[in-house]
XYZ file of C-alpha atoms in Angstrom:
646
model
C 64.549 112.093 41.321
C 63.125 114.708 43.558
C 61.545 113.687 46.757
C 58.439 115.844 48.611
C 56.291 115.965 51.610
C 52.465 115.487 49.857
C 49.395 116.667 51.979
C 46.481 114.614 50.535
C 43.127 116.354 50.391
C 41.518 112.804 52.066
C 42.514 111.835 55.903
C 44.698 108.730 54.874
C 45.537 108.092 58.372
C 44.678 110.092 61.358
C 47.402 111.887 63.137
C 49.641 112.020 59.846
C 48.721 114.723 57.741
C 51.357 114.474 54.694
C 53.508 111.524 52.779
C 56.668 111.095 51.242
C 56.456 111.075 47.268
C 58.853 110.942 44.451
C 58.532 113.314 41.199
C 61.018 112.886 38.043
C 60.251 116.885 37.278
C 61.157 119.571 39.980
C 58.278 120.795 41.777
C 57.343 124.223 43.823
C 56.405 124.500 47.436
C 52.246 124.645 46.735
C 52.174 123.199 43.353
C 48.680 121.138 43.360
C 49.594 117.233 41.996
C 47.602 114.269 41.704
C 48.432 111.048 43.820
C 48.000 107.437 44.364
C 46.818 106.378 47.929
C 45.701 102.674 48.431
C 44.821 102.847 44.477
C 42.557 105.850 44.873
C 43.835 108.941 42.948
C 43.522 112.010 45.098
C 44.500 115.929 45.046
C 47.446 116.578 46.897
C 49.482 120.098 47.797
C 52.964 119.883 48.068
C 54.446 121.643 51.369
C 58.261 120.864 51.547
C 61.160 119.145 49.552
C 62.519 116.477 51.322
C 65.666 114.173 51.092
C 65.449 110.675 49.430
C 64.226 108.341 52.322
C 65.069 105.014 53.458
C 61.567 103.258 52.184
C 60.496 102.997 48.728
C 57.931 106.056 47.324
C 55.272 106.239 45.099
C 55.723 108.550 41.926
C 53.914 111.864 41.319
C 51.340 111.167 38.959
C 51.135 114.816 37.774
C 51.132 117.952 38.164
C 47.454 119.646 37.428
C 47.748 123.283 38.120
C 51.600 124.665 36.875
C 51.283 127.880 39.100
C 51.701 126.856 42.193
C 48.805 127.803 45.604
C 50.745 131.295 47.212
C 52.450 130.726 50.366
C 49.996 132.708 52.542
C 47.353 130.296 52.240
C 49.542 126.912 52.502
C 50.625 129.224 56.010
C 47.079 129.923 57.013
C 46.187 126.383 56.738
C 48.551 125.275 59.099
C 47.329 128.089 60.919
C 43.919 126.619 60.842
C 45.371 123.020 61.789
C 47.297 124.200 64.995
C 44.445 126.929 65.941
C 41.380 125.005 65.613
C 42.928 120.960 66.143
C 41.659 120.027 62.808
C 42.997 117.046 60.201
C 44.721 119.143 57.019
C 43.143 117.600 54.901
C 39.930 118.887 55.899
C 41.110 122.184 55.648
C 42.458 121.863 52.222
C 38.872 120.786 51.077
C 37.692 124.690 51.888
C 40.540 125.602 49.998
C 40.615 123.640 46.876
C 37.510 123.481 44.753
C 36.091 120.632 43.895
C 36.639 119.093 40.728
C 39.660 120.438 40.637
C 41.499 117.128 38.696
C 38.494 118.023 35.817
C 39.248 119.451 32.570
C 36.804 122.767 31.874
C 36.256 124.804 29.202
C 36.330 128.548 29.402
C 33.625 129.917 30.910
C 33.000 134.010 29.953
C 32.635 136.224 32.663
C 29.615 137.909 32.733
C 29.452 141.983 33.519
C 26.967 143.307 36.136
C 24.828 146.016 35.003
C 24.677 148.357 38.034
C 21.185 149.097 39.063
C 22.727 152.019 41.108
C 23.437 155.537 39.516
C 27.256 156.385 38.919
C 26.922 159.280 40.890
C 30.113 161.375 41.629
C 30.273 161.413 45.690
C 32.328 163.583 48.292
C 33.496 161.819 51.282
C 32.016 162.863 53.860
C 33.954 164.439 56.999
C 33.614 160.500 59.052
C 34.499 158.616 55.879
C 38.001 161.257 55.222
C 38.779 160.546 59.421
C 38.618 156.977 59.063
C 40.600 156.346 55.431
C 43.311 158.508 57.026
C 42.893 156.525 60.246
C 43.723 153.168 58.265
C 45.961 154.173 56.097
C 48.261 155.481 58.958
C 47.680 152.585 60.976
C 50.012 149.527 60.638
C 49.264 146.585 58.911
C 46.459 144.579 61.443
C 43.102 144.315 62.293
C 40.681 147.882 62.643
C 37.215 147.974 63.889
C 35.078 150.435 61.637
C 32.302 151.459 64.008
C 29.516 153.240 62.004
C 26.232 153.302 62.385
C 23.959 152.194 60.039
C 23.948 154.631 57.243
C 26.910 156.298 57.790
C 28.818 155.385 54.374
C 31.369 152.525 55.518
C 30.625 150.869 52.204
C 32.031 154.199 50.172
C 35.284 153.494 53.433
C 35.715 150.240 51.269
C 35.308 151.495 48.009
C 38.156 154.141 48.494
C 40.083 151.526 50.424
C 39.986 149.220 47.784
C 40.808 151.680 44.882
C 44.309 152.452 47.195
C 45.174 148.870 47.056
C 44.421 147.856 43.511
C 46.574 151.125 42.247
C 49.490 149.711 44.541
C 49.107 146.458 42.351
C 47.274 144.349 45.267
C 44.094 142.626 45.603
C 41.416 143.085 48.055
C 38.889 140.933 49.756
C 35.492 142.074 50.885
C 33.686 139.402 52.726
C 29.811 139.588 53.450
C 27.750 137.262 56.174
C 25.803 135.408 53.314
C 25.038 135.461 49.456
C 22.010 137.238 49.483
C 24.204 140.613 50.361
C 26.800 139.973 47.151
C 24.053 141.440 44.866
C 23.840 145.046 46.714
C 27.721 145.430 47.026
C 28.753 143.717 44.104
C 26.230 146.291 42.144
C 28.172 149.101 43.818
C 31.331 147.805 43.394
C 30.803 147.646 39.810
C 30.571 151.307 39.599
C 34.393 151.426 40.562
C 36.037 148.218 39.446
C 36.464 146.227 36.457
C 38.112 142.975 37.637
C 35.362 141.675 40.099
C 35.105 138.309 41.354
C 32.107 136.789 42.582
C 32.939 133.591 44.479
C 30.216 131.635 46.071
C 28.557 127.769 47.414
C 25.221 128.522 44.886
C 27.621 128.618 41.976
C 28.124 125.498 40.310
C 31.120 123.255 40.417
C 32.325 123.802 37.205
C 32.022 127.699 37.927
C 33.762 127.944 41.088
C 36.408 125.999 39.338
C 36.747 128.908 36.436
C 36.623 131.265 39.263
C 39.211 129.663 41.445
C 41.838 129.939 38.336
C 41.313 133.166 37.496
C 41.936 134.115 40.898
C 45.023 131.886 40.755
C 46.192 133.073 37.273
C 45.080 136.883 37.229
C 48.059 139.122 36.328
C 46.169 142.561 37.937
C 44.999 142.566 41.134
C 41.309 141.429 41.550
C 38.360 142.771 43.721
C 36.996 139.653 45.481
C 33.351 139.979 46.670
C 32.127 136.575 48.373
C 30.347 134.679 51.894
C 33.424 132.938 54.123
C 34.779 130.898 51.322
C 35.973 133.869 49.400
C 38.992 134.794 51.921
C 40.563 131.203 50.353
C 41.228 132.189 46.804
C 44.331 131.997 45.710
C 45.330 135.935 45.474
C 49.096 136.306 45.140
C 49.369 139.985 47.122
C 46.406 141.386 49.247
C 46.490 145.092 50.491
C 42.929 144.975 51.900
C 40.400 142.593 53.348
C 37.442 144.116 54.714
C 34.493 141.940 56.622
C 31.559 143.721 56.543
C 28.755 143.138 58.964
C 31.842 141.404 61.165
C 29.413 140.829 64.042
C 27.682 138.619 62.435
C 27.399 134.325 63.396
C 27.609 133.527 59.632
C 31.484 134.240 59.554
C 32.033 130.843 62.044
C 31.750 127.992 60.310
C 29.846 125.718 61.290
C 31.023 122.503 60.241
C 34.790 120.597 60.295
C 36.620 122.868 60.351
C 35.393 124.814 62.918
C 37.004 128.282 62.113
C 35.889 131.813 62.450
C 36.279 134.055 59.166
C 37.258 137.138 61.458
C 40.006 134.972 63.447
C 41.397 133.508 59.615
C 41.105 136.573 57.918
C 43.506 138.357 60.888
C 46.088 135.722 60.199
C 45.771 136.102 56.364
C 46.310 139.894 56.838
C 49.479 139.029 59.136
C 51.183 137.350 56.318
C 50.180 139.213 53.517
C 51.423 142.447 55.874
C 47.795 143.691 54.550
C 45.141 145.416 56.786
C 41.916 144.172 58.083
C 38.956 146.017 58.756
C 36.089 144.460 60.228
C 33.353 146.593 59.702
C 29.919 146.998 61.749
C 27.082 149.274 63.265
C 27.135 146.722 66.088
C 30.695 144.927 67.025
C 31.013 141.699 68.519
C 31.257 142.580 72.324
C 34.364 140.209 72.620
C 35.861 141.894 69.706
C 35.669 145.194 70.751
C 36.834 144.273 73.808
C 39.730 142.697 72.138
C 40.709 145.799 69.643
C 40.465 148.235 73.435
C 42.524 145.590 75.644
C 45.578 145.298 72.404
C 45.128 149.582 71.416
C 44.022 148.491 68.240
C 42.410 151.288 66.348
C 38.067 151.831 66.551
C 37.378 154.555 64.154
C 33.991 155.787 65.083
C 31.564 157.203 62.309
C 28.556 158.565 63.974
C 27.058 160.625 61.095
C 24.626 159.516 58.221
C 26.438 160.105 55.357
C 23.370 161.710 53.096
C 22.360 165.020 53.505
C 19.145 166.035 54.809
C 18.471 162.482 56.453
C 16.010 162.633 58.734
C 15.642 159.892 61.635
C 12.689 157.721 61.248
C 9.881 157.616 64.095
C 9.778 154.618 66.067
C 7.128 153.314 68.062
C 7.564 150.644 70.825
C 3.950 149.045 71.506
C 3.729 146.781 74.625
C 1.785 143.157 73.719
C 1.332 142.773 77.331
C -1.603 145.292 76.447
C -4.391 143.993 75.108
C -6.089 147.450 74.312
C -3.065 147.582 71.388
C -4.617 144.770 69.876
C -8.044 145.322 68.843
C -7.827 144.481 65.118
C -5.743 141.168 65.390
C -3.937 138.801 67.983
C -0.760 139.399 67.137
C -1.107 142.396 64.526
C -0.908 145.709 66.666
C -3.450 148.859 65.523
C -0.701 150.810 64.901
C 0.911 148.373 62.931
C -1.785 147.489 60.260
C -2.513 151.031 60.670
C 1.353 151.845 59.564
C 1.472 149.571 56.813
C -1.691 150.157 55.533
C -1.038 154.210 54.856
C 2.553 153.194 53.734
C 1.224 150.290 50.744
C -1.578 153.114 50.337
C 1.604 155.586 49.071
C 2.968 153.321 46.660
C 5.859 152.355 49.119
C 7.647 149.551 50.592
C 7.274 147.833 54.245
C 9.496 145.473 55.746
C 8.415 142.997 58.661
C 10.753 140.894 60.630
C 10.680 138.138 63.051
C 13.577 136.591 64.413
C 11.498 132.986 64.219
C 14.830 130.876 65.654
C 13.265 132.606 68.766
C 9.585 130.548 68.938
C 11.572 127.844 71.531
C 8.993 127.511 73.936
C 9.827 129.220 77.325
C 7.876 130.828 80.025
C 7.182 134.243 79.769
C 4.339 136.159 81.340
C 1.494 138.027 78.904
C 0.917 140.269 81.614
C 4.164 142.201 82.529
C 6.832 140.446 79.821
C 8.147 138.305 82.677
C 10.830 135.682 81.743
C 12.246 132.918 83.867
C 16.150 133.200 83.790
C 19.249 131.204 85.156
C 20.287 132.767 88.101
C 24.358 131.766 87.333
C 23.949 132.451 83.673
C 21.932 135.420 82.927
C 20.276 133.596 80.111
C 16.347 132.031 79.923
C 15.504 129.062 81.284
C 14.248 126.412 78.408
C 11.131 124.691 79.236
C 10.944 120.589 79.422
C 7.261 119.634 79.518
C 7.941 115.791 79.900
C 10.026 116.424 83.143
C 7.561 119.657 84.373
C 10.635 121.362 84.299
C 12.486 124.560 83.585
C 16.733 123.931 83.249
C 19.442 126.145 82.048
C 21.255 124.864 78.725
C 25.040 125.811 80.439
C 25.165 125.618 83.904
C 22.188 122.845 84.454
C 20.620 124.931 87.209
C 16.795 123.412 87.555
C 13.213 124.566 89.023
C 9.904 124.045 88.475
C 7.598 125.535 85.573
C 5.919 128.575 86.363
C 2.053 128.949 86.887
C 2.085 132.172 88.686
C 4.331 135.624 87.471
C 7.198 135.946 90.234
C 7.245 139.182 89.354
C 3.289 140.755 89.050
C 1.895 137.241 90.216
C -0.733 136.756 87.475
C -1.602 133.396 86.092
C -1.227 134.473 82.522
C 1.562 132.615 82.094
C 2.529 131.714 78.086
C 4.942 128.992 76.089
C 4.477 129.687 72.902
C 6.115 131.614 69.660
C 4.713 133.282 66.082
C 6.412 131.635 63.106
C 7.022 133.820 59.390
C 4.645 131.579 57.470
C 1.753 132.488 59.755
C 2.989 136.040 59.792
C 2.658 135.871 56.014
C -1.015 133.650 56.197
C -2.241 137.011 57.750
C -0.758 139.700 55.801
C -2.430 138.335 52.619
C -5.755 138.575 54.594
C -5.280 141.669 55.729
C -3.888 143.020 52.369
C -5.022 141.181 49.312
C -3.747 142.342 45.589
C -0.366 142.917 47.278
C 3.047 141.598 46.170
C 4.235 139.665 49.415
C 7.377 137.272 49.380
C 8.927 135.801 52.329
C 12.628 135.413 53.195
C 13.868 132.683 55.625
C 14.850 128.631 55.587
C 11.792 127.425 54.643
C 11.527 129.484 51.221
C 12.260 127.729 47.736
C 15.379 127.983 46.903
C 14.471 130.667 44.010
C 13.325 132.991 46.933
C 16.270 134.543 47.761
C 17.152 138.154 48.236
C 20.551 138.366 45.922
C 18.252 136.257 43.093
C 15.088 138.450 43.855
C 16.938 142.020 44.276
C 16.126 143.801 41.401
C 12.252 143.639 42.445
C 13.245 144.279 46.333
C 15.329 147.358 44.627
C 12.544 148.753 42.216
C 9.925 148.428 45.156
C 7.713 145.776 43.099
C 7.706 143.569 45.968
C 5.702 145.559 48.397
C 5.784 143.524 51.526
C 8.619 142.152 52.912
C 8.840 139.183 55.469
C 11.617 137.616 56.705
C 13.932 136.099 59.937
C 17.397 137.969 60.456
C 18.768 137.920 56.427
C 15.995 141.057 55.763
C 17.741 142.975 58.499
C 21.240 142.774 57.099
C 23.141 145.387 55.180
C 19.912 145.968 52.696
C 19.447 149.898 51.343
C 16.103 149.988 49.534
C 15.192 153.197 48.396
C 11.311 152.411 48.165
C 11.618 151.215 52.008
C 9.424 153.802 54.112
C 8.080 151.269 57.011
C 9.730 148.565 59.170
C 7.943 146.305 61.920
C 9.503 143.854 64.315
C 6.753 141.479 65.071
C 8.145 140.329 68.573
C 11.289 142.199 69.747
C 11.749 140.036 72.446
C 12.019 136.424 70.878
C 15.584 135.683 70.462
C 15.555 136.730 74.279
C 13.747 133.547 74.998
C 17.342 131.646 73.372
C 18.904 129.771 76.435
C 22.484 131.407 75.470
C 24.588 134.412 76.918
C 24.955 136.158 73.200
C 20.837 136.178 72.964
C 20.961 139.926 74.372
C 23.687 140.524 72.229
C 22.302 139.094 69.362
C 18.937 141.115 69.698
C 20.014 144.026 70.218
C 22.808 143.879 67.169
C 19.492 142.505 65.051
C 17.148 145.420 66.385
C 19.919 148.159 65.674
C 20.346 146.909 62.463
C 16.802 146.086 61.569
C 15.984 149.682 62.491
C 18.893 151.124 59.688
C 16.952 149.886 57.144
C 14.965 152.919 57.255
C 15.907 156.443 58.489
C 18.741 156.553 55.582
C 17.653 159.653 53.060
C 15.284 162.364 52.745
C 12.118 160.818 52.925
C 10.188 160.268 56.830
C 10.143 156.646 57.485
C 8.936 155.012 60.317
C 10.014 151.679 63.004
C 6.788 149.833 64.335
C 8.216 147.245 67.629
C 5.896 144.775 69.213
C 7.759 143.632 72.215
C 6.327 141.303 75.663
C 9.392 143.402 77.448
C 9.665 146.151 76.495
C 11.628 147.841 79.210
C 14.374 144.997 78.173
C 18.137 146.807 77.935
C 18.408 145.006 74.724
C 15.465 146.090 72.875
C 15.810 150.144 74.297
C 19.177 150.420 74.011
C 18.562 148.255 70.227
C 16.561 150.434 69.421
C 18.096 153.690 70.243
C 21.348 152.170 68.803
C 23.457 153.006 71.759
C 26.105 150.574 71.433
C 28.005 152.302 74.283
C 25.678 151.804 76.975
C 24.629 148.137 75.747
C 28.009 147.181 75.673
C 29.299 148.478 79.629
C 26.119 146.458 80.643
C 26.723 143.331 78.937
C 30.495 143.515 79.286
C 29.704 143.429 82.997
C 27.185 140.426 83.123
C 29.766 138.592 81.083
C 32.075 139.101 83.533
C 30.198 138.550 86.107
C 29.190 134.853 84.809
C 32.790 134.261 83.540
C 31.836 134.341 79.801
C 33.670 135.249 76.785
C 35.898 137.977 76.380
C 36.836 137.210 79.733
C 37.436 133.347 79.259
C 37.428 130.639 76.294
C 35.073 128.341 75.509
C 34.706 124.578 74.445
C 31.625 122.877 73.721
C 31.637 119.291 73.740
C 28.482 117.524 72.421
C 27.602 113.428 72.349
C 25.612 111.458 70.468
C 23.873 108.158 71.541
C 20.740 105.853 70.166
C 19.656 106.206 74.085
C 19.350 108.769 76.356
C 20.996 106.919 78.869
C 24.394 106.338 76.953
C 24.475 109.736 76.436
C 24.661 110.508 79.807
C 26.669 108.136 80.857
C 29.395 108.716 77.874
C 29.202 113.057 78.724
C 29.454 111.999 82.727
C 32.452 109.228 81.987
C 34.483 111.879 80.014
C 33.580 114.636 82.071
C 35.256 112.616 85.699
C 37.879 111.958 83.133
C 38.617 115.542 82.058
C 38.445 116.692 85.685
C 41.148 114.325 86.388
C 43.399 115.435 83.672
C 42.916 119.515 83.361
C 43.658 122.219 85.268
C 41.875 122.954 88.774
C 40.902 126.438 86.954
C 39.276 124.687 84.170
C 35.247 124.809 84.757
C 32.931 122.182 83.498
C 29.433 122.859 83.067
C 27.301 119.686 82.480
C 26.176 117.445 81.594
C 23.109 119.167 80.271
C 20.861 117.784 77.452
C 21.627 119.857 74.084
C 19.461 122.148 73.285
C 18.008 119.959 70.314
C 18.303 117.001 72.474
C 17.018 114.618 69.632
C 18.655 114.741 66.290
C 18.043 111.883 63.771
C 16.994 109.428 65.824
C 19.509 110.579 68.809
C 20.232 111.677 71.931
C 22.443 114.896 72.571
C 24.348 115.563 75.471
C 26.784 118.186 76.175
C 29.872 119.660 78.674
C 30.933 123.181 78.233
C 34.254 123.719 79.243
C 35.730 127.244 80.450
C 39.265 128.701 80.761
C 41.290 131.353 80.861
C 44.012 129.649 78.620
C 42.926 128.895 75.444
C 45.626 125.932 74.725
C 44.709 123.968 77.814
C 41.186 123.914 75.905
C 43.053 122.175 72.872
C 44.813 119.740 74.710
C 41.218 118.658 75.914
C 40.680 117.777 72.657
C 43.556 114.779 72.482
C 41.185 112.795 74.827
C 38.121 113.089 72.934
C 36.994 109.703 72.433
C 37.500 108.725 68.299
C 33.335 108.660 67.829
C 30.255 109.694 68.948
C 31.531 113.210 70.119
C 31.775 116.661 68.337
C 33.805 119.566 69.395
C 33.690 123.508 68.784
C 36.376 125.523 69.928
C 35.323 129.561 70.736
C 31.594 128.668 69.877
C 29.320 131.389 69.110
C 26.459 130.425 71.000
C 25.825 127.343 73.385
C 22.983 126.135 71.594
């Protein structure tokens, strides 16, 4: 008999995270087995051979999957454990597909016909400088700074092509699924042993998927959202994240872990190289890569020839006079899109519609009321004629009159994407319009809709931030930001960060061949550092501002954060629960420890509930773990390294 350590894919009991098991056949460190646990049959990885014990075991059922999971992902889930204080079997869920004790039948793997052209290209001068930069850089994490435009997915490409002739795999991970259908169509071009990995495929699929990744006896191209970095390659050269500053790459439920922080580790023990790829880094990131010398390989060039920059115009809503034709609609907007549609060509209009939170702003000047501690908006509470900060719980009273120009014209309000789209098809019927965001069916998507979005025959674009990700559309001539300023009104310290990154990037969509295109921004504030520096797409000046308000209000890169949130049928046993555990965490941590709160959640209601919430800030990241042991067992959710407060 052979005796081994069994992680279950179920918590069994909390605190223990693996059981002693008994197998008549000798097994491998990661083969995948199925148990018996209190008469359920569950998955279960094994981790370590073990000595006969003392007690009596159950037997191994059997084995289901002969090869056995590669040792760099058993590793980075005990990573994950340890990193983000998270039950293993949790973690093995993201890792294992489901189904996985199911019997399927062969599925064929279907080719991609490339809607791109198979054009022979020259790497340009920036792309050369930055494959020799990686190449001669140890194995690690690089930052690949190019603006938008400048050819870091042909960087990949030739990355990718070194590590599949040295007999390894890569992984290219994008923010969502609706990018997989532009790279994976340029990918194509180059590669023959593509996998697609993602959540819309179906069980049974993913399944197929996972054991060809598992099986494969040539190194494999992996193309997927988050998920993807967990097949089961058995040697990785590469892993590139593109658009790494994106929020899609945390997860956002159990476990808690950030793609970026996983993928590093991965890298580590696979001695591969990881490139995390953007026109506009995470500030804390780049922050990071300076403070360890890590490499940031600048490319500051388009890479086509003859590109010419596209115009962009900055209209001020405070003005009235701009808005003759329509409330919210500037002249030079309809005007814009009306001689673009009249060519034959493609427009694009964004909103960033997680920004319509009511808060007070003035019409007049583009006045906003903002924390004085936290350099972030203040979020308006009507029932309590209040304005309070979401972090620090600073209070005042709601505006009437401007502080700053002292007029009355003092707004709450937002402009949503469907009414955005309500006056488009007013304003130009006959038109093919579709609409991108949460609140589309689920066959409006841009990966399942981008052969029309490629071909131009949908001629009007609207959508929240997915439109202004990564997309090259060669029919694209116009782009218009509705309200630059919205995600400014988000009562969080990344919501400069985040619209600026979305205004540089919104503004790349256009500007990238040949052909004159031009940028149309409607913005209350437009004097903002966020929206000029946005869209100018100086990263260097927007980051030594923000870096020093950050440090200034003690926020990430410069400490860690951990965001504890409750959850009570009343309001008041939500406050009493946050202020019981906050007197108790006071008592416990370290003097240097801060703890904001309580503060009501930003959604303070959810399902019927009340949501209250501490955020905790150190400078040592482990002391914010330990925290964690003294979370009481219900009621409470907790996010280590959050990327926002809200």
């Amino acid at each position: 008999m052979y005796y081994y350590e069994i992680a279950p894919t179920q918590i069994v009991r909390l605190g223990h995270d693996t059981f002693t098991y008994s197998s008549k056949i000798k097994l491998s460190i990661g083969n995948i087995v199925l148990i018996e646990v209190r008469n359920k049959r569950l998955t279960g990885l094994v981790i370590s051979n073990v000595k006969k014990p003392k007690y009596p075991t159950k037997e191994i059922i059997k084995q289901i999957e002969d090869k056995p999971l590669p040792i760099q992902l058993i590793n980075l889930s005990y990573w994950i454990k340890d990193y983000y204080h998270s039950p293993l079997a949790i973690i093995l869920q993201s890792i294992l597909p489901n189904g996985i004790q199911k019997n399927r039948r062969q599925q064929s793997i279907i080719d991609h016909q490339s809607l791109r052209k198979n054009s022979s290209h020259q790497n340009t001068a920036d792309q050369l400088d930055a494959i020799s930069t990686i190449n001669n850089m140890s194995s690690g994490s690089a930052i690949l700074h190019g603006i938008t435009g400048s050819g870091k997915t042909q960087v990949y490409i030739s990355l990718t092509r070194q590590s599949i002739d040295q007999g390894k795999s890569a992984i290219i991970l994008v923010p969502e699924i609706a990018l997989t259908s532009q790279l994976i169509d340029e990918f194509s071009n180059h590669f023959d042993n593509i996998i697609l990995s993602h959540s819309r495929q179906t069980e049974s699929r993913r399944h197929t998927i996972w054991q060809q990744a598992l099986k494969s006896k040539r190194p494999c191209v992996v193309i997927g959202p988050r998920s993807a970095l967990f097949l089961p390659l058995n040697d990785v050269g590469i892993i590139v994240i593109d658009e790494a500053h994106e929020p899609a790459f945390k997860q956002e439920q159990s476990p808690r872990y950030s793609a970026l922080r996983a993928a590093s580790i991965l890298a580590r023990f696979h001695n591969a190289k990881l490139i995390l790829g953007s026109a506009t880094p995470l500030i804390s990131d780049y922050y990071t890569a300076k403070s360890h010398k890590r490499p940031i390989i600048e490319m500051n060039n388009p890479a086509r020839k003859n590109t010419i920059k596209p115009e962009i115009k900055l209209i001020d809503m405070t003005v009235k006079q701009n808005f003759k034709q329509h409330h919210f609609l500037s002249d030079d907007l309809i005007s814009s899109l009306s001689n673009t549609l009249s060519d034959g060509k493609q427009v694009l209009i964004f909103h960033n519609r997680r920004g319509s939170a009511s808060t007070s702003l003035c019409k007049n000047c583009g006045w906003s009321a903002n924390c004085p501690n936290c350099f972030i908006p203040l979020s308006l509470h009507v029932d309590q004629h209040m304005l309070r900060c979401h972090t620090c719980n600073f209070t005042t009273k709601i505006a009437t009159v401007c502080s700053s120009c002292g007029s009355v014209d003092v707004i709450h309000r937002g402009i949503g994407t469907k009414s955005i789209e309500t006056e488009l098809r007013k304003l130009f019927p006959g038109y093919n319009i579709l609409r991108f965001d949460s609140d589309s069916k689920s066959d409006i998507s841009i990966d399942q809709n981008y052969k029309e979005l490629y071909d131009g025959s949908i001629q009007i674009i609207i959508g929240t931030q997915v439109v202004a990700k990564g997309l090259d559309l060669p029919h694209l001539r116009t782009v218009a930001v509705v309200q630059a300023d919205a995600g400014l009104s988000l009562p969080d310290y990344t919501s400069g960060e985040r619209t600026f990154q979305l205004l540089a990037q919104v503004v790349g969509r256009v500007g990238r061949s040949e052909h004159k295109t031009n940028v149309i921004v409607q913005s209350y504030q437009p004097k903002h550092p966020a929206i000029l520096y946005g869209l100018a797409q100086n990263y260097d000046e927007f980051y030594k501002k923000t870096l020093a308000e950050r440090k200034k209000a003690n926020f990430p890169p410069f400490c860690y954060l951990l965001s504890l949130t409750c959850s009570y049928k009343t309001e008041s046993a939500a406050i009493r629960n946050c202020k019981k555990l906050a007197s108790e965490l006071k008592n416990i941590l370290p003097s240097y420890v801060q703890i904001l709160g309580p503060v009501p959640s930003f959604y303070e209601r959810s399902n019927g509930n009340y949501r209250w919430q501490l955020t905790l800030k150190s400078p040592k990241r482990q002391v914010l773990v330990s925290a964690l042991d003294h979370l009481p067992p219900s009621h409470w959710q907790a996010e280590l390294d959050p990327i926002s407060l809200i």
